[in-house]
Tab-separated table of C-alpha atoms in Angstrom:
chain	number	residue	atom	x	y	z
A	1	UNK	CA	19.804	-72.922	-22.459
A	2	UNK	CA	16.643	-73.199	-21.025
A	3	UNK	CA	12.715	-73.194	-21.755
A	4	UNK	CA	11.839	-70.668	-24.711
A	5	UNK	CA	8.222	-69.732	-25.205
A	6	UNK	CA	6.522	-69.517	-28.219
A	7	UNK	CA	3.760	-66.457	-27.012
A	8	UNK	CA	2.888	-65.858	-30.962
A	9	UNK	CA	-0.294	-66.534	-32.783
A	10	UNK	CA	-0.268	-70.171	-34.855
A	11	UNK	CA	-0.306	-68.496	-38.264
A	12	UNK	CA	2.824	-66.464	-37.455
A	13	UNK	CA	4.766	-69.352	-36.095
A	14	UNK	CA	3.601	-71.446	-39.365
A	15	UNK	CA	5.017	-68.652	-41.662
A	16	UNK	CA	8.218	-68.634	-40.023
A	17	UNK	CA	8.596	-72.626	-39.413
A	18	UNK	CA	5.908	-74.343	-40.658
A	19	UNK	CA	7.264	-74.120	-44.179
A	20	UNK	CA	10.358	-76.095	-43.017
A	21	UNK	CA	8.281	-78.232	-40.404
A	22	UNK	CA	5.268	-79.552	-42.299
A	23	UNK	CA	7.500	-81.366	-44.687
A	24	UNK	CA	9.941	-82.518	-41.994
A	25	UNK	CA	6.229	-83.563	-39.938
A	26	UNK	CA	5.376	-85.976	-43.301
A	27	UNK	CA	8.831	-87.197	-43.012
A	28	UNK	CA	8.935	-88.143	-39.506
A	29	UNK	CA	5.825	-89.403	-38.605
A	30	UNK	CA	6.943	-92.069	-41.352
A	31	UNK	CA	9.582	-92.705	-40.175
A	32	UNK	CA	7.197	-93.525	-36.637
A	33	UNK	CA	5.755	-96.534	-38.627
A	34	UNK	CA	2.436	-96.423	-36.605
A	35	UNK	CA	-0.592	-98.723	-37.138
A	36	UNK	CA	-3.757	-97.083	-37.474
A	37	UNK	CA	-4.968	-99.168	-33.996
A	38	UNK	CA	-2.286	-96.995	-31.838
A	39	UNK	CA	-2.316	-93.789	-30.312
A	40	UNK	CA	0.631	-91.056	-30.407
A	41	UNK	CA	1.640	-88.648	-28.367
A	42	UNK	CA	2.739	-85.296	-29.770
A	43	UNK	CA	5.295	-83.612	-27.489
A	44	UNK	CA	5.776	-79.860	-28.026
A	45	UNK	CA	3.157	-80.024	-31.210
A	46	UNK	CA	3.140	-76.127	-31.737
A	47	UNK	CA	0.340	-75.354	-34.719
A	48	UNK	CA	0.149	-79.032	-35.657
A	49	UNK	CA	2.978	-79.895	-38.538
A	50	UNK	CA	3.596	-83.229	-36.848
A	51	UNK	CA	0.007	-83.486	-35.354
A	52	UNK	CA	-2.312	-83.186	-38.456
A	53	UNK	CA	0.109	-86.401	-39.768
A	54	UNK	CA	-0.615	-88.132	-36.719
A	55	UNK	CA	-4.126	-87.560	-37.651
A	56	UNK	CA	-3.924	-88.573	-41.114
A	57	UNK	CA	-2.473	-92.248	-39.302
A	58	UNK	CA	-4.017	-92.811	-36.435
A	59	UNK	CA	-7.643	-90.606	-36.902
A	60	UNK	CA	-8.298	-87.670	-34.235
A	61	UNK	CA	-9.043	-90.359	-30.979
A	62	UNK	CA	-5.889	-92.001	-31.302
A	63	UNK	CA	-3.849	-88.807	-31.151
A	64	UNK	CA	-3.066	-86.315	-27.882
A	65	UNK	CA	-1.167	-83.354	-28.244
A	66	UNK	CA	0.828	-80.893	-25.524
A	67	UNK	CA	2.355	-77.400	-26.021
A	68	UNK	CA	3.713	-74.851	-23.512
A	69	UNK	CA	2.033	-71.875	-25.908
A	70	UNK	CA	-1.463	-71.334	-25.360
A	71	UNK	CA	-2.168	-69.795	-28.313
A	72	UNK	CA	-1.028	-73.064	-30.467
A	73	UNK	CA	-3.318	-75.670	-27.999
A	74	UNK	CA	-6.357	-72.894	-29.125
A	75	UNK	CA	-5.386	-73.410	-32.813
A	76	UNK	CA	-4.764	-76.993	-32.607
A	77	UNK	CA	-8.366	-77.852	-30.844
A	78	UNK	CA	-10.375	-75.630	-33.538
A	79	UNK	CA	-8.355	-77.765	-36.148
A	80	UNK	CA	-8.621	-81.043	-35.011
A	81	UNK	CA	-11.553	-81.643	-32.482
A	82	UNK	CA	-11.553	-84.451	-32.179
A	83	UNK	CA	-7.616	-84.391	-30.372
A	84	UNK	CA	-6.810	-84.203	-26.686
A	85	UNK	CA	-4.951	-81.549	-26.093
A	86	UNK	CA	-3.777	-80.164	-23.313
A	87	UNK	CA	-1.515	-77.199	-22.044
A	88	UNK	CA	1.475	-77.991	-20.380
A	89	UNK	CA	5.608	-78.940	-20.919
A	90	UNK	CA	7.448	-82.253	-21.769
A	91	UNK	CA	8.602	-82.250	-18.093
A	92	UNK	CA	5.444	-82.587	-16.330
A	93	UNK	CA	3.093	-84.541	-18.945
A	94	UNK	CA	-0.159	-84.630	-17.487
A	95	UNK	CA	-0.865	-88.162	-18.720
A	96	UNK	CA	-0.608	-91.370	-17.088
A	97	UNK	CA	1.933	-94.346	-17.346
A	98	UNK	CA	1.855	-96.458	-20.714
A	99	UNK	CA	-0.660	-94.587	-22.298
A	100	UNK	CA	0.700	-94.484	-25.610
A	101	UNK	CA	2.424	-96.581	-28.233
A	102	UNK	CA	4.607	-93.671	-29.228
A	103	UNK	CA	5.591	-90.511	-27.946
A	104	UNK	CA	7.133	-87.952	-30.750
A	105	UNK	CA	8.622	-84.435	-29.723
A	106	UNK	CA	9.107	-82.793	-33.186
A	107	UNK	CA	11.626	-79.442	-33.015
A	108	UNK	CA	11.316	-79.334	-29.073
A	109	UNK	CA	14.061	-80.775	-27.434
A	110	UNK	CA	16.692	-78.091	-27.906
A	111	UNK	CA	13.816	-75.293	-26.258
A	112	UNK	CA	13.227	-77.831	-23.396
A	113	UNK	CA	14.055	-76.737	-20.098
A	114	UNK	CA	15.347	-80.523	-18.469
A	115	UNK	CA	15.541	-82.287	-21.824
A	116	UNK	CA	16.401	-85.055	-20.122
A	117	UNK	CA	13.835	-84.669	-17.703
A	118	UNK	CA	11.648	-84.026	-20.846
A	119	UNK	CA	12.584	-87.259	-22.977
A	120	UNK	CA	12.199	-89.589	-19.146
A	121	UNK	CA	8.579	-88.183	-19.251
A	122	UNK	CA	8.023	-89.142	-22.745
A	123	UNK	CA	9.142	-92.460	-21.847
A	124	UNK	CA	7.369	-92.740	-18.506
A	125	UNK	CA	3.591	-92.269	-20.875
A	126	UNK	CA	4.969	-94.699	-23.250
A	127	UNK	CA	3.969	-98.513	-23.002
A	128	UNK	CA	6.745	-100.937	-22.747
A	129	UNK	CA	8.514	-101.727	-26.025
A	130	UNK	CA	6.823	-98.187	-27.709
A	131	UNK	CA	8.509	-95.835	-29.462
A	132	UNK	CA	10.108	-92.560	-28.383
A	133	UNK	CA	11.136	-89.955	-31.270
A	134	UNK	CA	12.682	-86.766	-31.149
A	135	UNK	CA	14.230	-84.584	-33.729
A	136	UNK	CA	16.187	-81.424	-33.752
A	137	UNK	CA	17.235	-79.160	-36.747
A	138	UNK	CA	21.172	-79.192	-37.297
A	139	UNK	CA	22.047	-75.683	-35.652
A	140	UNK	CA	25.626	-76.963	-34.809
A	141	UNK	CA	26.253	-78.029	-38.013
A	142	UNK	CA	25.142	-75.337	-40.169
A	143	UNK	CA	22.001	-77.580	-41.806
A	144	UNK	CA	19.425	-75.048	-40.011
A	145	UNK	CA	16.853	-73.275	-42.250
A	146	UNK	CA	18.107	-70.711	-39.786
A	147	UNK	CA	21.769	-70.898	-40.764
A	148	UNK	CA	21.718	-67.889	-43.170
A	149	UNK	CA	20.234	-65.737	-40.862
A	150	UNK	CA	22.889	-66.556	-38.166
A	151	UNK	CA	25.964	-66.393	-40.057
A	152	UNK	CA	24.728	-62.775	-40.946
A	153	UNK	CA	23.580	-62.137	-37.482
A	154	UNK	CA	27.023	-63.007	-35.916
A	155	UNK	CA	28.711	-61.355	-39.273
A	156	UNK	CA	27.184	-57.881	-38.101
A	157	UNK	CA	27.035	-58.610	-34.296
A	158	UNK	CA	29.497	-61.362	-32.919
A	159	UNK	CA	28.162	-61.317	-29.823
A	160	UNK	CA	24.890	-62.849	-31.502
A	161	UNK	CA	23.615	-65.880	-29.509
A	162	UNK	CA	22.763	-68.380	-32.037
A	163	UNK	CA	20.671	-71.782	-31.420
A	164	UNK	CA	23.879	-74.625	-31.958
A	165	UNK	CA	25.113	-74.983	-28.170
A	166	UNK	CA	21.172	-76.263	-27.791
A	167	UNK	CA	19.926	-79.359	-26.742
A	168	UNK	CA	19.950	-81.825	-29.892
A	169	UNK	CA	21.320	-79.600	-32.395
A	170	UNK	CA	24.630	-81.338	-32.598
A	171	UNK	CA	25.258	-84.728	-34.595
A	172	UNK	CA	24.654	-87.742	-31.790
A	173	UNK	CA	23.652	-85.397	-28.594
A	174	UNK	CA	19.840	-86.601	-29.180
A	175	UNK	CA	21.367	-89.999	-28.877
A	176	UNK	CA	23.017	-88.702	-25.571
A	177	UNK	CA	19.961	-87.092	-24.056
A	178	UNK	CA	18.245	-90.227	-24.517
A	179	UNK	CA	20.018	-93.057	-23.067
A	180	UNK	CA	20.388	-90.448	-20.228
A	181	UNK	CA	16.725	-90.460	-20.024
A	182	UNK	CA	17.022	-94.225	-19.498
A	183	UNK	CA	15.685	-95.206	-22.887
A	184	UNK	CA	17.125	-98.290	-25.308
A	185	UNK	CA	17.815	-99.490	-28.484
A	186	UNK	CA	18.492	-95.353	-29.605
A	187	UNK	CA	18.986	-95.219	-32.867
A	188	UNK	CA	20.157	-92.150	-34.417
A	189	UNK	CA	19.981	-90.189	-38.207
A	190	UNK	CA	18.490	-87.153	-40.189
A	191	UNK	CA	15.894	-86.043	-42.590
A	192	UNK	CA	16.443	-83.270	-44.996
A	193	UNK	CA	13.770	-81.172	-46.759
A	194	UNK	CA	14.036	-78.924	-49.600
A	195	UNK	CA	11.680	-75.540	-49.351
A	196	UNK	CA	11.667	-73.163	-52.819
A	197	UNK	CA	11.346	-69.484	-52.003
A	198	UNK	CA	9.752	-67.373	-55.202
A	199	UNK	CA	11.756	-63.825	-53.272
A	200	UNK	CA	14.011	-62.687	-51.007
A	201	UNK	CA	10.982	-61.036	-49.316
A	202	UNK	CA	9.134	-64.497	-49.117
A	203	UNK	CA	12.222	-65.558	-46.805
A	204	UNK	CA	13.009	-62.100	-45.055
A	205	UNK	CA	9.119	-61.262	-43.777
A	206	UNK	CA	8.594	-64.347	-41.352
A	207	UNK	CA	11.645	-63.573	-39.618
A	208	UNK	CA	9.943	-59.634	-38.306
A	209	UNK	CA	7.146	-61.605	-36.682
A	210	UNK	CA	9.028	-62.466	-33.548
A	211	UNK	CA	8.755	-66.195	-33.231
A	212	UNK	CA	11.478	-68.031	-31.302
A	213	UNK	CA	14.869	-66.781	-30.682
A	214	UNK	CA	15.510	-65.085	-34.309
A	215	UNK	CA	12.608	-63.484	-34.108
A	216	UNK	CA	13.161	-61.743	-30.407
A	217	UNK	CA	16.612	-60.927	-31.854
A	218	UNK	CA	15.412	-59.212	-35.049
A	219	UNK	CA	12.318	-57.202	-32.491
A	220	UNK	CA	15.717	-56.126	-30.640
A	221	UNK	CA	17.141	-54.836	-33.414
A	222	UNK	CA	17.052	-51.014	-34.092
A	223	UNK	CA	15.612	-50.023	-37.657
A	224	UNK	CA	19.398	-49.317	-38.713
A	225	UNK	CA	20.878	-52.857	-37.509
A	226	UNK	CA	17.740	-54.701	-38.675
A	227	UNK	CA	18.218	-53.364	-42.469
A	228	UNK	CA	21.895	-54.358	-41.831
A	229	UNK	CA	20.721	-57.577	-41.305
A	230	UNK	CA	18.632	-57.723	-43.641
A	231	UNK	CA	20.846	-56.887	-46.329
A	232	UNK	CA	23.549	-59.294	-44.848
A	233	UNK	CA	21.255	-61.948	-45.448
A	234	UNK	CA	20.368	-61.040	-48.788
A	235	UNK	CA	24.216	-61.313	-50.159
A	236	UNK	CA	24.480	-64.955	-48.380
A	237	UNK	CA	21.568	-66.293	-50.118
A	238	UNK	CA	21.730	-67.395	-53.460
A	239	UNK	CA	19.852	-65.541	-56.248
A	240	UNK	CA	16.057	-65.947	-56.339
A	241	UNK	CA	13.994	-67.504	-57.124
A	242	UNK	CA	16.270	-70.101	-54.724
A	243	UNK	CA	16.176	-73.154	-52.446
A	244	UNK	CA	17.335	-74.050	-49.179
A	245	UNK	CA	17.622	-77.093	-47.923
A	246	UNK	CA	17.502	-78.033	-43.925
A	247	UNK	CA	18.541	-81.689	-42.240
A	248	UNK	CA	17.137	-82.517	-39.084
A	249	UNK	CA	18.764	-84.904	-36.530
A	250	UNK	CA	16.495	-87.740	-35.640
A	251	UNK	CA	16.608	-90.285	-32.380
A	252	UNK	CA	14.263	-93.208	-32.029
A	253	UNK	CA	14.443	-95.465	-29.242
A	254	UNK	CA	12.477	-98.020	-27.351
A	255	UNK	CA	10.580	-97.970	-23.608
């Protein structure tokens, strides 16, 4: 699979994900364990889930930021000013050697287009003995917020292309990536997070602004197929007002 673009304004992408991602962000940037001295590297950092934790941490100065999508680096330098940000991709990070005590790529790995490539670079800006983090939601195992709308997808269309042959999204493959990327001491697990939705509606609506791969599927969809779809979905989830819970697979290792 290779690089996916995110060419959607912030708010859209945080009404699709950022309800799953902020709380995974809080999550995983404790998990990090950084000192309020260090500075962090967010790989991949989309409208800022995982950066405006950094912040929290480490203050503006001690955290950069990178994103392929230059409509997220806009929205993350009016929110946070104080952040360097820059446009560009995990493969080519346009920082120098040892710059930072950790590097963190949040949801990016499986939409990387070398992933190994991607976690050596993350590395390579990482001082010796700093931390490298990288997590992934579980598309291969069915813990995706995005599960639902797959299994309906691929109940109506079986040729439906789903996320779970991508990079990370199988138990241990982070794990994989990363000692392929020359890293040590990997350590692999998860974090789960619990999101309440008031309305089927409240669930359905992010998915018609065409973030990320089930969104470009649904804006391929005919008005016939995407009400198919739609009602698929509605008979897999439970009855409202529901929640769904997602688990993340997380890697940590050392420069």
């Amino acid at each position: 699979m290779g690089l996916v673009t995110f060419n959607v304004p912030a708010d859209a992408y945080a009404r699709f994900m950022g309800r799953f991602s902020e709380p995974l962000g809080t999550l995983f940037a404790e998990q990090a364990q950084l000192r309020p001295d260090q500075r962090a590297l967010d790989v991949g950092c989309g409208p800022g889930a995982l950066t405006a934790q950094l912040v929290a941490r480490l203050g503006a100065s001690g955290v950069a930021a990178i994103d392929p999508s230059k409509s997220f680096v806009a929205a993350i330098r009016s929110r946070f000013p104080g952040v360097d940000v820059r446009h560009g991709t995990a493969e080519d990070l346009p920082f120098p050697d040892d710059a930072f005590d950790a590097a963190l790529a949040q949801l990016v790995v499986h939409f990387m287009s070398a992933p190994v490539a991607g976690l050596r670079e993350m590395g390579r800006v990482t001082r010796p003995g700093g931390v490298v983090m990288a997590s992934v939601w579980d598309h291969a195992g069915d813990g995706s917020p995005l599960s639902t709308f797959w299994h309906a997808a691929r109940d109506i269309d079986p040729q439906a292309v789903d996320e779970s042959e991508r990079a990370g999204s199988r138990e241990g493959h982070l794990a994989e990536l990363c000692a392929a990327a020359g890293l040590t001491d990997v350590q692999s697990g998860s974090l789960s997070v619990t999101v309440p939705f008031d309305s089927y509606e409240q669930w359905w609506a992010p998915y018609s602004l065409g973030v990320g791969p089930a969104g470009a599927y649904v804006a391929g969809l005919d008005h016939e197929s995407r009400e198919r779809l739609r009602a698929r979905c509605t008979e897999l989830l439970p009855p409202a007002p529901f929640e769904l819970t997602a688990r993340a697979w997380v890697v940590q290792a050392r420069v």
